[in-house]
Amino acid sequence: MARDPARFWNRIARKYAASPISDEATYERKLAETQALMRPDMTVIEFGCGTGSTAVRHAPHVAHYTGVDVSAAMLDYARAKGQDLANLSFVEATLESFPAPEGGADMILALSLLHLLDDPRAAIARIHGLLKPGGWFVSSTACMGDILPALRLVAPLGRAVGMLPPLSFFTEAQLAAWIEAEGFRITTRWRPEGKSAATFLIARKPEGAT
């Protein structure tokens, strides 16, 4: 039984890597809004980087970019894509285990990640701690409580038999409230047309925050 998230993502890595982006216009908008905040001196971490497609697009805009993922198979694809970028590195780790200094990152990305964690609120707290005062948190999240609430009933079975990854069910309103409760100020919040679309949020850690 595939209870280990890394095992699930390792198993589907080849299929995932071959899958096209479902909404190119939305993806490009997210890239552009993120890059508008980037500076050449920034240190950036992307948790849940997958096969590295977003990392290789963002890395040229910052001083150093680290992609982090639990799946070794996903990272094999990522390293192949990013092999010509000297300021891009990839690390196999979870958000909790990644050995980053507190208050050291200028920007942290969590794209298609928070709804895959058992404790998204703890993840948001960890991200807040890893960011410098004034740092940026960029997320794109499938808020399953809005999108597919009925899936909550079968998700544990799907996870037990290896058909689904871990899933957390919360709404967009809950997600925004958790982010603000941690001390972030949300500056961007939007979701494309369509019930299944992910919510894109950009939030800033206030200057002077610890």
PDB file of C-alpha atoms in Angstrom:
ATOM      1  CA  MET A   1       0.000   0.000   0.000  1.00  0.00           C
ATOM      2  CA  ALA A   2       1.373   3.418  -1.010  1.00  0.00           C
ATOM      3  CA  ARG A   3       0.990   5.381   2.218  1.00  0.00           C
ATOM      4  CA  ASP A   4       4.340   7.123   1.708  1.00  0.00           C
ATOM      5  CA  PRO A   5       3.862  10.281  -0.434  1.00  0.00           C
ATOM      6  CA  ALA A   6       7.311   9.836  -1.994  1.00  0.00           C
ATOM      7  CA  ARG A   7       6.367   6.356  -3.162  1.00  0.00           C
ATOM      8  CA  PHE A   8       3.223   7.665  -4.847  1.00  0.00           C
ATOM      9  CA  TRP A   9       5.027  10.474  -6.664  1.00  0.00           C
ATOM     10  CA  ASN A  10       7.974   8.264  -7.632  1.00  0.00           C
ATOM     11  CA  ARG A  11       5.557   5.837  -9.224  1.00  0.00           C
ATOM     12  CA  ILE A  12       3.815   8.452 -11.374  1.00  0.00           C
ATOM     13  CA  ALA A  13       6.867  10.625 -12.145  1.00  0.00           C
ATOM     14  CA  ARG A  14       7.224   9.527 -15.775  1.00  0.00           C
ATOM     15  CA  LYS A  15       3.544  10.147 -16.541  1.00  0.00           C
ATOM     16  CA  TYR A  16       3.616  13.450 -14.655  1.00  0.00           C
ATOM     17  CA  ALA A  17       6.681  14.640 -16.564  1.00  0.00           C
ATOM     18  CA  ALA A  18       5.000  13.862 -19.888  1.00  0.00           C
ATOM     19  CA  SER A  19       1.731  15.623 -19.034  1.00  0.00           C
ATOM     20  CA  PRO A  20       1.149  19.002 -20.720  1.00  0.00           C
ATOM     21  CA  ILE A  21       0.197  22.094 -18.738  1.00  0.00           C
ATOM     22  CA  SER A  22      -3.590  22.140 -18.632  1.00  0.00           C
ATOM     23  CA  ASP A  23      -4.018  25.939 -18.775  1.00  0.00           C
ATOM     24  CA  GLU A  24      -1.055  27.711 -20.382  1.00  0.00           C
ATOM     25  CA  ALA A  25      -2.508  31.209 -20.004  1.00  0.00           C
ATOM     26  CA  THR A  26      -3.057  30.816 -16.270  1.00  0.00           C
ATOM     27  CA  TYR A  27       0.395  29.275 -15.807  1.00  0.00           C
ATOM     28  CA  GLU A  28       2.066  32.138 -17.651  1.00  0.00           C
ATOM     29  CA  ARG A  29       0.152  34.692 -15.590  1.00  0.00           C
ATOM     30  CA  LYS A  30       1.338  33.052 -12.363  1.00  0.00           C
ATOM     31  CA  LEU A  31       4.910  33.070 -13.636  1.00  0.00           C
ATOM     32  CA  ALA A  32       4.683  36.739 -14.596  1.00  0.00           C
ATOM     33  CA  GLU A  33       3.153  37.864 -11.294  1.00  0.00           C
ATOM     34  CA  THR A  34       5.815  35.957  -9.371  1.00  0.00           C
ATOM     35  CA  GLN A  35       8.706  37.231 -11.472  1.00  0.00           C
ATOM     36  CA  ALA A  36       7.483  40.797 -11.042  1.00  0.00           C
ATOM     37  CA  LEU A  37       8.508  40.466  -7.371  1.00  0.00           C
ATOM     38  CA  MET A  38      11.876  38.837  -8.004  1.00  0.00           C
ATOM     39  CA  ARG A  39      15.227  40.630  -7.782  1.00  0.00           C
ATOM     40  CA  PRO A  40      18.692  39.552  -8.923  1.00  0.00           C
ATOM     41  CA  ASP A  41      19.927  39.298  -5.309  1.00  0.00           C
ATOM     42  CA  MET A  42      17.160  37.002  -4.044  1.00  0.00           C
ATOM     43  CA  THR A  43      17.393  33.575  -2.451  1.00  0.00           C
ATOM     44  CA  VAL A  44      14.304  31.556  -3.406  1.00  0.00           C
ATOM     45  CA  ILE A  45      13.035  28.140  -2.281  1.00  0.00           C
ATOM     46  CA  GLU A  46      10.309  26.197  -4.060  1.00  0.00           C
ATOM     47  CA  PHE A  47       8.760  23.388  -2.021  1.00  0.00           C
ATOM     48  CA  GLY A  48       7.076  20.662  -4.041  1.00  0.00           C
ATOM     49  CA  CYS A  49       9.046  21.559  -7.175  1.00  0.00           C
ATOM     50  CA  GLY A  50       8.170  18.292  -8.950  1.00  0.00           C
ATOM     51  CA  THR A  51       9.945  17.909 -12.280  1.00  0.00           C
ATOM     52  CA  GLY A  52      11.392  21.422 -12.127  1.00  0.00           C
ATOM     53  CA  SER A  53       9.517  23.151 -14.954  1.00  0.00           C
ATOM     54  CA  THR A  54       8.715  26.226 -12.879  1.00  0.00           C
ATOM     55  CA  ALA A  55      12.146  26.286 -11.264  1.00  0.00           C
ATOM     56  CA  VAL A  56      13.970  26.579 -14.590  1.00  0.00           C
ATOM     57  CA  ARG A  57      11.701  29.469 -15.593  1.00  0.00           C
ATOM     58  CA  HIS A  58      12.278  31.421 -12.379  1.00  0.00           C
ATOM     59  CA  ALA A  59      15.940  30.702 -11.611  1.00  0.00           C
ATOM     60  CA  PRO A  60      17.412  33.151 -14.176  1.00  0.00           C
ATOM     61  CA  HIS A  61      15.714  36.025 -12.334  1.00  0.00           C
ATOM     62  CA  VAL A  62      17.330  35.489  -8.901  1.00  0.00           C
ATOM     63  CA  ALA A  63      20.702  34.874  -7.238  1.00  0.00           C
ATOM     64  CA  HIS A  64      19.952  31.323  -6.143  1.00  0.00           C
ATOM     65  CA  TYR A  65      16.937  29.066  -6.515  1.00  0.00           C
ATOM     66  CA  THR A  66      16.467  25.789  -4.651  1.00  0.00           C
ATOM     67  CA  GLY A  67      13.827  23.274  -5.655  1.00  0.00           C
ATOM     68  CA  VAL A  68      12.756  20.834  -2.938  1.00  0.00           C
ATOM     69  CA  ASP A  69      10.683  17.695  -3.399  1.00  0.00           C
ATOM     70  CA  VAL A  70      10.073  14.380  -1.629  1.00  0.00           C
ATOM     71  CA  SER A  71      10.312  12.385  -4.862  1.00  0.00           C
ATOM     72  CA  ALA A  72      13.716  11.283  -6.093  1.00  0.00           C
ATOM     73  CA  ALA A  73      12.207  10.293  -9.432  1.00  0.00           C
ATOM     74  CA  MET A  74      10.678  13.734  -9.936  1.00  0.00           C
ATOM     75  CA  LEU A  75      14.013  15.332  -9.088  1.00  0.00           C
ATOM     76  CA  ASP A  76      15.807  13.241 -11.713  1.00  0.00           C
ATOM     77  CA  TYR A  77      13.721  15.050 -14.333  1.00  0.00           C
ATOM     78  CA  ALA A  78      14.241  18.394 -12.607  1.00  0.00           C
ATOM     79  CA  ARG A  79      18.027  18.062 -12.543  1.00  0.00           C
ATOM     80  CA  ALA A  80      18.092  17.156 -16.218  1.00  0.00           C
ATOM     81  CA  LYS A  81      16.048  20.268 -17.064  1.00  0.00           C
ATOM     82  CA  GLY A  82      18.161  22.555 -14.903  1.00  0.00           C
ATOM     83  CA  GLN A  83      21.627  21.227 -15.638  1.00  0.00           C
ATOM     84  CA  ASP A  84      22.704  24.387 -17.491  1.00  0.00           C
ATOM     85  CA  LEU A  85      21.684  26.778 -14.693  1.00  0.00           C
ATOM     86  CA  ALA A  86      24.527  27.247 -12.222  1.00  0.00           C
ATOM     87  CA  ASN A  87      22.340  29.038  -9.654  1.00  0.00           C
ATOM     88  CA  LEU A  88      19.719  26.268  -9.535  1.00  0.00           C
ATOM     89  CA  SER A  89      19.920  23.307  -7.166  1.00  0.00           C
ATOM     90  CA  PHE A  90      17.542  20.543  -6.161  1.00  0.00           C
ATOM     91  CA  VAL A  91      17.204  18.789  -2.799  1.00  0.00           C
ATOM     92  CA  GLU A  92      15.235  15.694  -1.836  1.00  0.00           C
ATOM     93  CA  ALA A  93      13.436  16.606   1.378  1.00  0.00           C
ATOM     94  CA  THR A  94      10.099  17.505   2.903  1.00  0.00           C
ATOM     95  CA  LEU A  95       9.181  21.025   3.902  1.00  0.00           C
ATOM     96  CA  GLU A  96       9.736  20.004   7.531  1.00  0.00           C
ATOM     97  CA  SER A  97      13.091  18.278   7.026  1.00  0.00           C
ATOM     98  CA  PHE A  98      14.709  20.718   4.592  1.00  0.00           C
ATOM     99  CA  PRO A  99      17.760  22.186   6.378  1.00  0.00           C
ATOM    100  CA  ALA A 100      17.219  25.892   5.756  1.00  0.00           C
ATOM    101  CA  PRO A 101      18.148  28.646   8.218  1.00  0.00           C
ATOM    102  CA  GLU A 102      15.324  30.544   9.873  1.00  0.00           C
ATOM    103  CA  GLY A 103      14.727  33.912   8.269  1.00  0.00           C
ATOM    104  CA  GLY A 104      17.044  33.230   5.347  1.00  0.00           C
ATOM    105  CA  ALA A 105      14.807  33.180   2.248  1.00  0.00           C
ATOM    106  CA  ASP A 106      13.563  36.169   0.259  1.00  0.00           C
ATOM    107  CA  MET A 107      10.772  34.183  -1.395  1.00  0.00           C
ATOM    108  CA  ILE A 108       9.186  30.763  -0.896  1.00  0.00           C
ATOM    109  CA  LEU A 109       6.919  29.051  -3.384  1.00  0.00           C
ATOM    110  CA  ALA A 110       4.456  26.267  -2.575  1.00  0.00           C
ATOM    111  CA  LEU A 111       2.726  25.417  -5.843  1.00  0.00           C
ATOM    112  CA  SER A 112       0.188  22.595  -5.860  1.00  0.00           C
ATOM    113  CA  LEU A 113       1.477  21.552  -2.452  1.00  0.00           C
ATOM    114  CA  LEU A 114      -0.527  22.680   0.586  1.00  0.00           C
ATOM    115  CA  HIS A 115      -3.541  20.489  -0.187  1.00  0.00           C
ATOM    116  CA  LEU A 116      -1.200  17.475  -0.359  1.00  0.00           C
ATOM    117  CA  LEU A 117       0.051  17.896   3.212  1.00  0.00           C
ATOM    118  CA  ASP A 118      -1.416  16.377   6.354  1.00  0.00           C
ATOM    119  CA  ASP A 119      -0.982  19.666   8.233  1.00  0.00           C
ATOM    120  CA  PRO A 120      -1.087  22.673   5.885  1.00  0.00           C
ATOM    121  CA  ARG A 121      -1.337  25.121   8.802  1.00  0.00           C
ATOM    122  CA  ALA A 122       1.977  23.867  10.199  1.00  0.00           C
ATOM    123  CA  ALA A 123       3.488  24.208   6.724  1.00  0.00           C
ATOM    124  CA  ILE A 124       2.411  27.845   6.527  1.00  0.00           C
ATOM    125  CA  ALA A 125       3.974  28.496   9.939  1.00  0.00           C
ATOM    126  CA  ARG A 126       7.232  26.863   8.825  1.00  0.00           C
ATOM    127  CA  ILE A 127       7.289  28.960   5.657  1.00  0.00           C
ATOM    128  CA  HIS A 128       6.731  32.127   7.687  1.00  0.00           C
ATOM    129  CA  GLY A 129       9.704  31.225   9.865  1.00  0.00           C
ATOM    130  CA  LEU A 130      11.992  30.535   6.900  1.00  0.00           C
ATOM    131  CA  LEU A 131      11.297  33.890   5.259  1.00  0.00           C
ATOM    132  CA  LYS A 132      13.161  37.094   5.915  1.00  0.00           C
ATOM    133  CA  PRO A 133      11.117  40.059   7.140  1.00  0.00           C
ATOM    134  CA  GLY A 134       9.578  41.506   4.002  1.00  0.00           C
ATOM    135  CA  GLY A 135       9.828  38.140   2.232  1.00  0.00           C
ATOM    136  CA  TRP A 136       7.241  36.779  -0.181  1.00  0.00           C
ATOM    137  CA  PHE A 137       5.132  33.610   0.000  1.00  0.00           C
ATOM    138  CA  VAL A 138       3.655  32.455  -3.321  1.00  0.00           C
ATOM    139  CA  SER A 139       1.146  29.603  -3.391  1.00  0.00           C
ATOM    140  CA  SER A 140      -1.195  27.901  -5.821  1.00  0.00           C
ATOM    141  CA  THR A 141      -3.571  25.546  -4.053  1.00  0.00           C
ATOM    142  CA  ALA A 142      -6.455  23.290  -4.978  1.00  0.00           C
ATOM    143  CA  CYS A 143      -8.864  24.113  -2.153  1.00  0.00           C
ATOM    144  CA  MET A 144     -10.540  20.718  -2.012  1.00  0.00           C
ATOM    145  CA  GLY A 145     -13.241  21.867   0.386  1.00  0.00           C
ATOM    146  CA  ASP A 146     -14.585  24.084  -2.406  1.00  0.00           C
ATOM    147  CA  ILE A 147     -13.658  21.977  -5.423  1.00  0.00           C
ATOM    148  CA  LEU A 148     -14.443  18.364  -4.493  1.00  0.00           C
ATOM    149  CA  PRO A 149     -15.778  18.149  -0.940  1.00  0.00           C
ATOM    150  CA  ALA A 150     -17.380  14.738  -1.579  1.00  0.00           C
ATOM    151  CA  LEU A 151     -13.960  13.252  -2.307  1.00  0.00           C
ATOM    152  CA  ARG A 152     -13.235  13.450   1.418  1.00  0.00           C
ATOM    153  CA  LEU A 153     -15.302  10.270   1.873  1.00  0.00           C
ATOM    154  CA  VAL A 154     -13.192   8.097  -0.435  1.00  0.00           C
ATOM    155  CA  ALA A 155      -9.798   9.815  -0.163  1.00  0.00           C
ATOM    156  CA  PRO A 156      -8.497   7.611   2.701  1.00  0.00           C
ATOM    157  CA  LEU A 157      -9.244   4.451   0.712  1.00  0.00           C
ATOM    158  CA  GLY A 158      -7.707   5.906  -2.428  1.00  0.00           C
ATOM    159  CA  ARG A 159      -4.578   6.782  -0.498  1.00  0.00           C
ATOM    160  CA  ALA A 160      -4.416   3.331   1.135  1.00  0.00           C
ATOM    161  CA  VAL A 161      -4.465   1.521  -2.217  1.00  0.00           C
ATOM    162  CA  GLY A 162      -2.029   3.935  -3.867  1.00  0.00           C
ATOM    163  CA  MET A 163      -4.517   5.603  -6.208  1.00  0.00           C
ATOM    164  CA  LEU A 164      -4.426   9.012  -4.510  1.00  0.00           C
ATOM    165  CA  PRO A 165      -1.769  11.060  -2.725  1.00  0.00           C
ATOM    166  CA  PRO A 166      -2.478  12.445   0.751  1.00  0.00           C
ATOM    167  CA  LEU A 167      -5.186  15.113   0.538  1.00  0.00           C
ATOM    168  CA  SER A 168      -6.286  17.814   2.963  1.00  0.00           C
ATOM    169  CA  PHE A 169      -9.740  19.325   2.631  1.00  0.00           C
ATOM    170  CA  PHE A 170     -10.157  23.031   3.288  1.00  0.00           C
ATOM    171  CA  THR A 171     -11.758  25.996   1.561  1.00  0.00           C
ATOM    172  CA  GLU A 172     -10.172  29.045  -0.013  1.00  0.00           C
ATOM    173  CA  ALA A 173     -11.528  31.152   2.832  1.00  0.00           C
ATOM    174  CA  GLN A 174      -9.902  28.858   5.388  1.00  0.00           C
ATOM    175  CA  LEU A 175      -6.593  28.966   3.546  1.00  0.00           C
ATOM    176  CA  ALA A 176      -6.582  32.745   3.423  1.00  0.00           C
ATOM    177  CA  ALA A 177      -7.482  32.918   7.118  1.00  0.00           C
ATOM    178  CA  TRP A 178      -4.616  30.568   8.055  1.00  0.00           C
ATOM    179  CA  ILE A 179      -2.126  32.624   6.056  1.00  0.00           C
ATOM    180  CA  GLU A 180      -3.271  35.889   7.639  1.00  0.00           C
ATOM    181  CA  ALA A 181      -3.356  34.360  11.122  1.00  0.00           C
ATOM    182  CA  GLU A 182       0.315  33.479  10.746  1.00  0.00           C
ATOM    183  CA  GLY A 183       1.104  37.161  10.240  1.00  0.00           C
ATOM    184  CA  PHE A 184       1.218  37.406   6.455  1.00  0.00           C
ATOM    185  CA  ARG A 185      -0.452  40.192   4.501  1.00  0.00           C
ATOM    186  CA  ILE A 186      -2.141  38.845   1.358  1.00  0.00           C
ATOM    187  CA  THR A 187      -1.454  41.077  -1.653  1.00  0.00           C
ATOM    188  CA  THR A 188      -2.799  38.876  -4.456  1.00  0.00           C
ATOM    189  CA  ARG A 189      -5.680  36.421  -4.397  1.00  0.00           C
ATOM    190  CA  TRP A 190      -7.401  35.052  -7.481  1.00  0.00           C
ATOM    191  CA  ARG A 191      -8.811  31.907  -8.999  1.00  0.00           C
ATOM    192  CA  PRO A 192      -9.389  31.390 -12.716  1.00  0.00           C
ATOM    193  CA  GLU A 193     -12.811  30.592 -14.093  1.00  0.00           C
ATOM    194  CA  GLY A 194     -13.791  26.987 -13.451  1.00  0.00           C
ATOM    195  CA  LYS A 195     -14.800  25.059 -10.388  1.00  0.00           C
ATOM    196  CA  SER A 196     -11.648  22.920 -10.336  1.00  0.00           C
ATOM    197  CA  ALA A 197      -9.158  25.778 -10.671  1.00  0.00           C
ATOM    198  CA  ALA A 198      -6.518  26.369  -8.031  1.00  0.00           C
ATOM    199  CA  THR A 199      -6.380  29.522  -5.916  1.00  0.00           C
ATOM    200  CA  PHE A 200      -3.305  31.695  -6.470  1.00  0.00           C
ATOM    201  CA  LEU A 201      -2.139  33.693  -3.461  1.00  0.00           C
ATOM    202  CA  ILE A 202       0.808  35.993  -2.877  1.00  0.00           C
ATOM    203  CA  ALA A 203       1.447  37.102   0.694  1.00  0.00           C
ATOM    204  CA  ARG A 204       4.169  39.155   2.342  1.00  0.00           C
ATOM    205  CA  LYS A 205       5.818  38.750   5.702  1.00  0.00           C
ATOM    206  CA  PRO A 206       5.812  42.237   7.232  1.00  0.00           C
ATOM    207  CA  GLU A 207       9.050  44.149   7.686  1.00  0.00           C
ATOM    208  CA  GLY A 208      10.156  43.795  11.279  1.00  0.00           C
ATOM    209  CA  ALA A 209       8.327  40.481  11.774  1.00  0.00           C
ATOM    210  CA  THR A 210      10.231  37.596  13.369  1.00  0.00           C
TER     211      THR A 210
END
